[in-house]
Coordinates of C-alpha atoms in Angstrom, one line a residue:
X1 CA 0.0 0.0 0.0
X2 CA 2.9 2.6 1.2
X3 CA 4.0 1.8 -2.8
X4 CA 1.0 2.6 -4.6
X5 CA 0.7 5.7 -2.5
X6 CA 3.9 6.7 -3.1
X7 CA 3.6 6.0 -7.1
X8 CA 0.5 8.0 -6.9
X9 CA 2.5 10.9 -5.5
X10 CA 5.0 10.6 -7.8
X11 CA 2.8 10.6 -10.8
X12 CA 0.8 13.4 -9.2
X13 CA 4.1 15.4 -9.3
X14 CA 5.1 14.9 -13.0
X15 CA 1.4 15.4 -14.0
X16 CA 1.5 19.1 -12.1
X17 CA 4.7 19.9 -13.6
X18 CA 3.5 19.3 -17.0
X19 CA 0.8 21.0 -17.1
X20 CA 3.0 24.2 -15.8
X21 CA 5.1 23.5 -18.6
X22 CA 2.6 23.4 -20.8
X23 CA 0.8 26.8 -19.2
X24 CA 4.0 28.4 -19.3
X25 CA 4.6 27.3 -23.0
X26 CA 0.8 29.1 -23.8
X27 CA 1.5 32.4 -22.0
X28 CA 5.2 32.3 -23.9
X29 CA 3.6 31.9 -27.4
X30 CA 0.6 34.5 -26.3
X31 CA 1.1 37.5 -28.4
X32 CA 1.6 40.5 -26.8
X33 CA -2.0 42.5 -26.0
X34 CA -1.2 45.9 -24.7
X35 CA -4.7 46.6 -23.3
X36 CA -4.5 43.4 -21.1
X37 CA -4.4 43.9 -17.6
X38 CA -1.5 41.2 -16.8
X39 CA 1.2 42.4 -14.6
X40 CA 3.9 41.4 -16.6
X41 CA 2.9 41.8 -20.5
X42 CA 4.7 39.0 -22.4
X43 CA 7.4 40.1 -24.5
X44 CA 7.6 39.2 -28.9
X45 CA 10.0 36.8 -29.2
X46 CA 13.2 38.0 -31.6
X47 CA 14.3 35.6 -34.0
X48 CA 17.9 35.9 -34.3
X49 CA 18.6 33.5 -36.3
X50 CA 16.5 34.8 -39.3
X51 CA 17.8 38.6 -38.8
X52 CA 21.4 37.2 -39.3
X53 CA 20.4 35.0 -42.7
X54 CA 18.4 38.5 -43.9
X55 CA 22.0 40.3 -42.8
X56 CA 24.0 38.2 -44.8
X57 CA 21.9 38.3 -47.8
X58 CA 21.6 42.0 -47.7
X59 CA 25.3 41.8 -47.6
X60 CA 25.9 39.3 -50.3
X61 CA 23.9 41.8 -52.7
X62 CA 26.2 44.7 -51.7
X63 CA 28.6 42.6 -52.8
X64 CA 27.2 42.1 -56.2
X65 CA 26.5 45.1 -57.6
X66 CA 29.9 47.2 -57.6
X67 CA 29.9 50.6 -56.9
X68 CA 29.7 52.8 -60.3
X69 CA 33.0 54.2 -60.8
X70 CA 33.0 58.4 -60.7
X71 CA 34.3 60.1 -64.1
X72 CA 36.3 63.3 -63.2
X73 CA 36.5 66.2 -65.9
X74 CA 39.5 67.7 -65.4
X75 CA 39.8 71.5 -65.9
X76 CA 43.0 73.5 -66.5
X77 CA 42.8 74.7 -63.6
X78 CA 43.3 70.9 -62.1
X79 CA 46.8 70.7 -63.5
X80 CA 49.3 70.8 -61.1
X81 CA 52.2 73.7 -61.3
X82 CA 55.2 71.7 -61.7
X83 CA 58.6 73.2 -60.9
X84 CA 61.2 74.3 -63.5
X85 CA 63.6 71.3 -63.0
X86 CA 60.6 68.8 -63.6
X87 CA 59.5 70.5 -66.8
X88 CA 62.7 71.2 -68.2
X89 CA 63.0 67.3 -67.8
X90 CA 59.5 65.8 -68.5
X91 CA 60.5 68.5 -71.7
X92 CA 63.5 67.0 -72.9
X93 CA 62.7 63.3 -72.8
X94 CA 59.4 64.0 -74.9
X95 CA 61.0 65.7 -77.1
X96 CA 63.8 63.1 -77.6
X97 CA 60.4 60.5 -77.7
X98 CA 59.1 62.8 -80.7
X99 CA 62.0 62.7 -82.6
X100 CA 62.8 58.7 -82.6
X101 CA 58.8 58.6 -83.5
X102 CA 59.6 60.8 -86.6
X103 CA 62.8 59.2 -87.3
X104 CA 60.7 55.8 -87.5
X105 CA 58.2 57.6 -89.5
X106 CA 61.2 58.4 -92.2
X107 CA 63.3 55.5 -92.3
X108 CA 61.5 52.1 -91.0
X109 CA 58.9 51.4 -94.0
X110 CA 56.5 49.3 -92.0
X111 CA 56.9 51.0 -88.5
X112 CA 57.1 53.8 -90.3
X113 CA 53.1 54.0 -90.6
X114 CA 52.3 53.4 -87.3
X115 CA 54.9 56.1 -85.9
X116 CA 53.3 58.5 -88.3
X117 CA 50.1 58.1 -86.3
X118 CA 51.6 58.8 -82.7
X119 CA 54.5 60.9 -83.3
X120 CA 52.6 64.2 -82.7
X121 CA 51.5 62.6 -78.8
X122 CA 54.5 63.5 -77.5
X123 CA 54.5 67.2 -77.7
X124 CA 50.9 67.2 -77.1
X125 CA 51.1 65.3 -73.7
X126 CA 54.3 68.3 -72.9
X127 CA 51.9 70.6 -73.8
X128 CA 48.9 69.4 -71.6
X129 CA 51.1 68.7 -68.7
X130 CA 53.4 72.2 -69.0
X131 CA 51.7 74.5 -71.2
X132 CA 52.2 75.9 -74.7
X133 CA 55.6 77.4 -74.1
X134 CA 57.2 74.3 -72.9
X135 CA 55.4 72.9 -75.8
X136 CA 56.9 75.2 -78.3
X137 CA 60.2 74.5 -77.0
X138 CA 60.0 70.6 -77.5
X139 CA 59.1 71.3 -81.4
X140 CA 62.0 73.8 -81.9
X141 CA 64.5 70.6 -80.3
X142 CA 62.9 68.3 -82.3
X143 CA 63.0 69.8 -85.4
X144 CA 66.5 70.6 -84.4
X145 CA 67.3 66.3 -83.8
X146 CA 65.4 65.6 -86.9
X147 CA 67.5 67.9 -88.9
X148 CA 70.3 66.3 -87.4
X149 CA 69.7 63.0 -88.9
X150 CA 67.8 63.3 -91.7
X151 CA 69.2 67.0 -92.6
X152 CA 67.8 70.2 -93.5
X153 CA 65.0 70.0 -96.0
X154 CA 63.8 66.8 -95.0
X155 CA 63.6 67.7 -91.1
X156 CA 61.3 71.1 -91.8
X157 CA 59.3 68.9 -93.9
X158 CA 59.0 66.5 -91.0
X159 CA 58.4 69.1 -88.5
X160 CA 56.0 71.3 -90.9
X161 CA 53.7 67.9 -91.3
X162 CA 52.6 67.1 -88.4
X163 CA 54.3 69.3 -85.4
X164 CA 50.9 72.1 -86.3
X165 CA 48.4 69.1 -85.4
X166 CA 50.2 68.0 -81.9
X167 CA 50.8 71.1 -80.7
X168 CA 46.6 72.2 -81.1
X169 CA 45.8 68.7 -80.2
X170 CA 47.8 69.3 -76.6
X171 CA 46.3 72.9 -76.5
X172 CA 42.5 72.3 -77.0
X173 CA 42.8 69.3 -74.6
X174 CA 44.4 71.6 -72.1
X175 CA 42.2 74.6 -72.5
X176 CA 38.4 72.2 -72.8
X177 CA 38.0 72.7 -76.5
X178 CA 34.6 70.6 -77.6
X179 CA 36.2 67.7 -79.2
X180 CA 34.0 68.1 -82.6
X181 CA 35.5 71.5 -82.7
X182 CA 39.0 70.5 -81.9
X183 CA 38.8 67.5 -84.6
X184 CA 37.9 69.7 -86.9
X185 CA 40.4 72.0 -86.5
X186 CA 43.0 69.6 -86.6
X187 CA 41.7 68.7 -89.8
X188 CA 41.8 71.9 -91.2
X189 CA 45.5 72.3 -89.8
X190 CA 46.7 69.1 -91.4
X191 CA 45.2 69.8 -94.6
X192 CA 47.1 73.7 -94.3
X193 CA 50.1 71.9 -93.3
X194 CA 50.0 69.4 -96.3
X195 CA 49.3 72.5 -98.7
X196 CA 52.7 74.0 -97.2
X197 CA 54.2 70.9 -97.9
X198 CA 53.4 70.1 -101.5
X199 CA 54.0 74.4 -102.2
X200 CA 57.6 73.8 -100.4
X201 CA 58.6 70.7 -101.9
X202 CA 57.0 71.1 -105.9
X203 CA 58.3 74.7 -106.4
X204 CA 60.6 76.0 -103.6
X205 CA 62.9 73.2 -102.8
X206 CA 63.3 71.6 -106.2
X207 CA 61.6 68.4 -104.8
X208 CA 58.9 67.9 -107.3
X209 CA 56.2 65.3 -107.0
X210 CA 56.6 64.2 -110.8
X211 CA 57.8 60.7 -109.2
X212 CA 54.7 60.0 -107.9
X213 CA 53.1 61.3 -110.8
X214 CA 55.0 58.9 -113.0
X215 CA 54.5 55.9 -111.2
X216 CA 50.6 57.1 -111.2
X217 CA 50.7 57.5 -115.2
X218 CA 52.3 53.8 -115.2
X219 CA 49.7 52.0 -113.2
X220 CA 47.0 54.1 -114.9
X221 CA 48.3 52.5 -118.5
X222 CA 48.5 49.2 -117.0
X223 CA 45.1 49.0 -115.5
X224 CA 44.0 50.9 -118.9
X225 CA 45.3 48.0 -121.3
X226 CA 44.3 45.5 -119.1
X227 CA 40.4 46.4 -119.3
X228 CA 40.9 46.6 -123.3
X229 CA 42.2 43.2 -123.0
X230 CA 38.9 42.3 -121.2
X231 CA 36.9 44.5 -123.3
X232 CA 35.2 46.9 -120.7
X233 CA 36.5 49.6 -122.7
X234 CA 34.1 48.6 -126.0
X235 CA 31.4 51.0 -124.7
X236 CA 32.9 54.4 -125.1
X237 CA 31.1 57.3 -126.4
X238 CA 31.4 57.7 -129.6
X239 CA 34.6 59.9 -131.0
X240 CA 36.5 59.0 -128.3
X241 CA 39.6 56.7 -128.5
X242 CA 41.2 54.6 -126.0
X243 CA 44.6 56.6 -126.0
X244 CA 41.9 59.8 -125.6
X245 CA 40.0 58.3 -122.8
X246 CA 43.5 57.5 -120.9
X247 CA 45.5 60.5 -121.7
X248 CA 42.3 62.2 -119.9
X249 CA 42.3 60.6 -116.9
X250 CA 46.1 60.7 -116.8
X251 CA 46.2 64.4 -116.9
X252 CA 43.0 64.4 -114.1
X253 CA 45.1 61.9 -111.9
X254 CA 48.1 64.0 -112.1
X255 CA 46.0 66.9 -111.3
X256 CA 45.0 65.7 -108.1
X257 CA 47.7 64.3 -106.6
X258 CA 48.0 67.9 -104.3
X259 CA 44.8 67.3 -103.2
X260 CA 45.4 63.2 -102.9
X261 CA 48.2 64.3 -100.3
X262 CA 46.2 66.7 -98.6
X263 CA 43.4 64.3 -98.0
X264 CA 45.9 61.5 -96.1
X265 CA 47.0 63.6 -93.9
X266 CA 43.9 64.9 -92.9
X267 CA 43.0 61.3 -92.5
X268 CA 46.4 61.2 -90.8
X269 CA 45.2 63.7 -88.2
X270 CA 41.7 62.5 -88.1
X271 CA 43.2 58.9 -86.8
X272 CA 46.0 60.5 -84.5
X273 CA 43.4 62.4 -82.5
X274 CA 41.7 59.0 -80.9
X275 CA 45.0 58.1 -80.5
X276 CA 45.5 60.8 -78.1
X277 CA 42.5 60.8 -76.7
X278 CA 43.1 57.4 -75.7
X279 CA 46.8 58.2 -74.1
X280 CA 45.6 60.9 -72.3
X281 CA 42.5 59.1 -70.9
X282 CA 45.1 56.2 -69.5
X283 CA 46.9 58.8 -68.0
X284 CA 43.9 60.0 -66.3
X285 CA 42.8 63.3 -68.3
X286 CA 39.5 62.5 -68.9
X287 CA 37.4 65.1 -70.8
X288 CA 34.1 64.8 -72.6
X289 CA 33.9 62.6 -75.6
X290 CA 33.2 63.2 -78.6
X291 CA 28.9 63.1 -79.8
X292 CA 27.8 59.6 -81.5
X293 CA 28.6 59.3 -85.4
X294 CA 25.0 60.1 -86.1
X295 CA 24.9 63.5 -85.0
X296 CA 27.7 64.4 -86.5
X297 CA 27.3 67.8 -88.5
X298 CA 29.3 70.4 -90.5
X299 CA 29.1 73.6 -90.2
X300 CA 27.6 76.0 -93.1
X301 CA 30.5 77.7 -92.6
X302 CA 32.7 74.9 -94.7
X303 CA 30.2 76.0 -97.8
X304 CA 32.7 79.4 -97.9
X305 CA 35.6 77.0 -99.3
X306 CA 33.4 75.0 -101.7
X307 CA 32.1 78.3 -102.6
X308 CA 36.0 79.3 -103.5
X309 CA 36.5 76.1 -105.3
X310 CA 33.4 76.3 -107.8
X311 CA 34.5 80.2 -108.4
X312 CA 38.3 78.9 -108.9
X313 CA 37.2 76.3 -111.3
X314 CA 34.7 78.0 -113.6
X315 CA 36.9 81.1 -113.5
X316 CA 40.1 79.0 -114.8
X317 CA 38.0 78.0 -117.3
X318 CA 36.4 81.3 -118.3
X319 CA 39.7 83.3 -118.3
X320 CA 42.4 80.4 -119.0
X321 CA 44.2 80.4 -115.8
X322 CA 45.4 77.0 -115.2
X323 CA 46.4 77.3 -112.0
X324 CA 43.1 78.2 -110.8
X325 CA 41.6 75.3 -112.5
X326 CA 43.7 73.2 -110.8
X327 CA 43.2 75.0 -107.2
X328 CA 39.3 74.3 -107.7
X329 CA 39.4 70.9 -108.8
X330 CA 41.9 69.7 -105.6
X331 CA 39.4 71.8 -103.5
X332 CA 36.2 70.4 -104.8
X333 CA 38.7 67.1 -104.4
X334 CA 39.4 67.1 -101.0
X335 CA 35.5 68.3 -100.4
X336 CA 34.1 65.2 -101.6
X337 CA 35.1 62.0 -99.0
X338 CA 33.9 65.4 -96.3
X339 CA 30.9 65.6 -97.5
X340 CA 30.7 61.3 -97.9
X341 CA 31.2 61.2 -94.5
X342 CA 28.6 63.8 -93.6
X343 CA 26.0 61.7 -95.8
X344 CA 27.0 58.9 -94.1
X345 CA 26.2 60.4 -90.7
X346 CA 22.8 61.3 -91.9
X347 CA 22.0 58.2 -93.4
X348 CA 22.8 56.8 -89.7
X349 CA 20.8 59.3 -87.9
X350 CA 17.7 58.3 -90.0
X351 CA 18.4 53.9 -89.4
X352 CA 18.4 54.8 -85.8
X353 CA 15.1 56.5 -86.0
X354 CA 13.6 53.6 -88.3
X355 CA 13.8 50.7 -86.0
X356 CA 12.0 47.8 -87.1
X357 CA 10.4 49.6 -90.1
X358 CA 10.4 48.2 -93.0
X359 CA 11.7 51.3 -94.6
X360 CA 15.5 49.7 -93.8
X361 CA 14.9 47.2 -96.5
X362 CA 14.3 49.4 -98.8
X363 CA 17.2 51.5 -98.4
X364 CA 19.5 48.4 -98.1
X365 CA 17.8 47.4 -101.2
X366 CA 18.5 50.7 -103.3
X367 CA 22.0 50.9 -102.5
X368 CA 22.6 46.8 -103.6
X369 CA 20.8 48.0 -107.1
X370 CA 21.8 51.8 -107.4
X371 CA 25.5 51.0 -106.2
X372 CA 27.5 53.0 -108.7
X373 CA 25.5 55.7 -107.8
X374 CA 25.3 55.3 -103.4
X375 CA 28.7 57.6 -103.7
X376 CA 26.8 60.7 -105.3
X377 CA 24.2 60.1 -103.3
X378 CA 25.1 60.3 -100.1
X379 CA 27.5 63.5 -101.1
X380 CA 24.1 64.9 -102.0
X381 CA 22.7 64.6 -98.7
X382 CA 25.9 65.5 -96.9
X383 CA 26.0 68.8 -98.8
X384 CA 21.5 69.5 -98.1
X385 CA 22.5 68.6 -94.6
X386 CA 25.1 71.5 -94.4
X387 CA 23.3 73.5 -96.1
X388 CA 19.7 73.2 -94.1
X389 CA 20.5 70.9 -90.8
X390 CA 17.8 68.2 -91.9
X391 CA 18.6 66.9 -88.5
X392 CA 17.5 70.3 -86.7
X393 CA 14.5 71.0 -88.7
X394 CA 13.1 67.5 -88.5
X395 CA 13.2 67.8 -84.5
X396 CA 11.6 71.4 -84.7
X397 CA 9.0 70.2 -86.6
X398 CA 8.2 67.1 -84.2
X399 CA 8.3 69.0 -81.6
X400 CA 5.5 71.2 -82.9
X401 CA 3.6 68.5 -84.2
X402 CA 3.6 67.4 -80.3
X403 CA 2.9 70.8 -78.9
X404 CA -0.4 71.1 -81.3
X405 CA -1.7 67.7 -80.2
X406 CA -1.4 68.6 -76.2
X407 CA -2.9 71.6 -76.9
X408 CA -6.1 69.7 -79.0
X409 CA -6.8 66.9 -76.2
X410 CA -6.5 70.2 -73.5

């Protein structure tokens, strides 16, 4: 009997602590009530565990996307002032740089082509980092070492072809020229400086450029007999011979071979500028790039020299002065692959703004059949868009168009 009764107690026990437990368990998991009128209002359990995983993830995406890197524009004004000792230094080993780029560019046939490209860097980056006179100073001891070696006609040859575009390249980059502008008047420069240069050479130094016209009259008889061979040339108009039709385009070839020259190294200066561009931006001086290829425009303000070349052309024609004949013709010459360009822009400008339309067939279409004639045509609407800034006119107009419709639904 005493060990029933004392089983009984014992279960007695366990069955009063479990239900405690299990009370206690209820007013744990009770929310909390704040109008209750308990002593001790039960507390919201935290769940650390989940904060931590929610911590962690929050972190893991921090992690993932990378912080955009910050572009600085640097003004003029950011360039440090570097003392005398360092420029006269920083001076002389770009200029040394410039003249083994030039000397490449005269001697070494294939790496010749390249250092024609980036020879002009060199006193640009003198000039961005210590100013024009510095600048000025490098050219005058590089023309002095190319001289040197190479002697005196063919180092201010050297010097005159390219020395003009690196010294406004380093100056417009210095001073925040818009790029557009300072390509362009690069351009302008090398096609001055390659004017100088065929003047100098054909009539002052006694260097002519018949060489280059003879080989040119050799490959144009070449290429000549070999479409009679072929018989492309059965078709000519009538009263005009073979020997007619090549003596023509020899003496239009030799014509243009100023203008031929005059056009590379504007194409010269054209591919040295994103050259620099790129140097300077490793170097860390960033400034704005240039606008896409599509909004490229020229400026009516070219028209003045086309203007000059028709005049020089029909008036060496009206009055007999050959000279001026030829100054329009390499004018109108060195025009054209502009005014190409300018087309092409356009033509660019428009295929961005016909997405998906069906209007892109047809112009890839018209250029597969009209081929020989895609040249003229886009030289046609790089002149109208120089003339009228189709670009310009067609956003004025939308924009009206979309002013008059708010106005009508208001």
């Amino acid at each position: 009997n005493n060990g029933i009764e004392n089983r009984a107690k014992l279960e007695g026990k366990q069955t009063t602590q479990t239900t405690a437990q299990l009370n206690s368990s209820v007013e744990e998991d009770k929310p909390y009530d704040p109008y209750s009128w308990a002593d001790e209002p039960v507390k919201p359990k935290v769940l650390e565990p989940e904060i931590e995983e929610v911590e962690q993830v929050e972190q893991v995406e921090q992690e993932e996307t990378p912080a955009q890197e910050e572009v600085f524009y640097f003004t003029e004004a950011d360039l440090p002032k570097y003392p005398p000792a360092r420029a006269l230094s920083e001076g002389a080993l770009l200029s040394a740089l410039a003249a083994v780029l030039g000397l490449l560019a005269y001697y070494v046939p294939v790496v010749g082509i390249i250092a024609t490209f980036i020879w002009p860097i060199p006193l640009s980056l003198l000039i961005l980092r210590q100013g024009l006179g510095w600048g000025l100073l490098g050219t005058v001891i590089t023309a002095a070492v190319l001289t040197l070696f190479t002697g005196p006609l063919n180092g201010l040859l050297l010097i005159i072809n390219m020395a003009g575009v690196g010294i406004w390249y380093g100056y417009s980059y210095r001073k925040g020229v818009k790029p557009i502008k300072a390509l362009a008047v690069g351009s302008v420069i090398a096609a001055i400086s390659a004017a100088i240069l065929v003047m100098l050479s054909n009539y002052v130094m006694g260097l002519p450029l018949m060489g280059i016209a003879d080989q040119l009259e050799k490959l144009i008889k070449e290429a000549v007999a070999m479409y009679q061979n072929s018989g492309l040339l059965n078709n000519l108009p009538a009263g005009i011979s073979v020997d007619d039709f090549t003596e023509s385009l020899i003496t239009t070839m030799k014509a243009l071979v100023p203008g031929a020259f005059v056009i590379a190294a504007m194409a010269i200066a054209f591919i040295s500028y994103f050259l620099t561009c790129a140097v300077f931006g490793r170097l860390g001086y960033r400034r704005h790039e240039l606008p896409r290829f599509r909004e490229w425009h020229l400026s009516w303000v070219f028209l003045w020299g086309l203007i000059i070349a028709f005049a020089g052309l029909l008036g060496g024609r009206f009055w007999g002065y050959e000279w001026m004949k030829l100054l329009g013709m390499n004018v109108l010459y060195i025009y054209s692959p502009i005014l190409i360009l300018c087309g092409i822009s356009l033509l660019a400008w428009f295929w961005s703004r016909w997405a998906g339309s069906p209007i892109r067939l047809i112009i890839v279409f018209a250029f597969i059949l009209l081929f020989q004639y895609s040249l003229y045509a886009l030289l046609i609407m790089g002149l109208t868009d120089t003339v009228f800034d189709i670009r310009k006119q067609i956003t004025a107009v939308e924009a009206q168009l979309k002013k008059n419709n708010k106005g009508g639904r208001r």
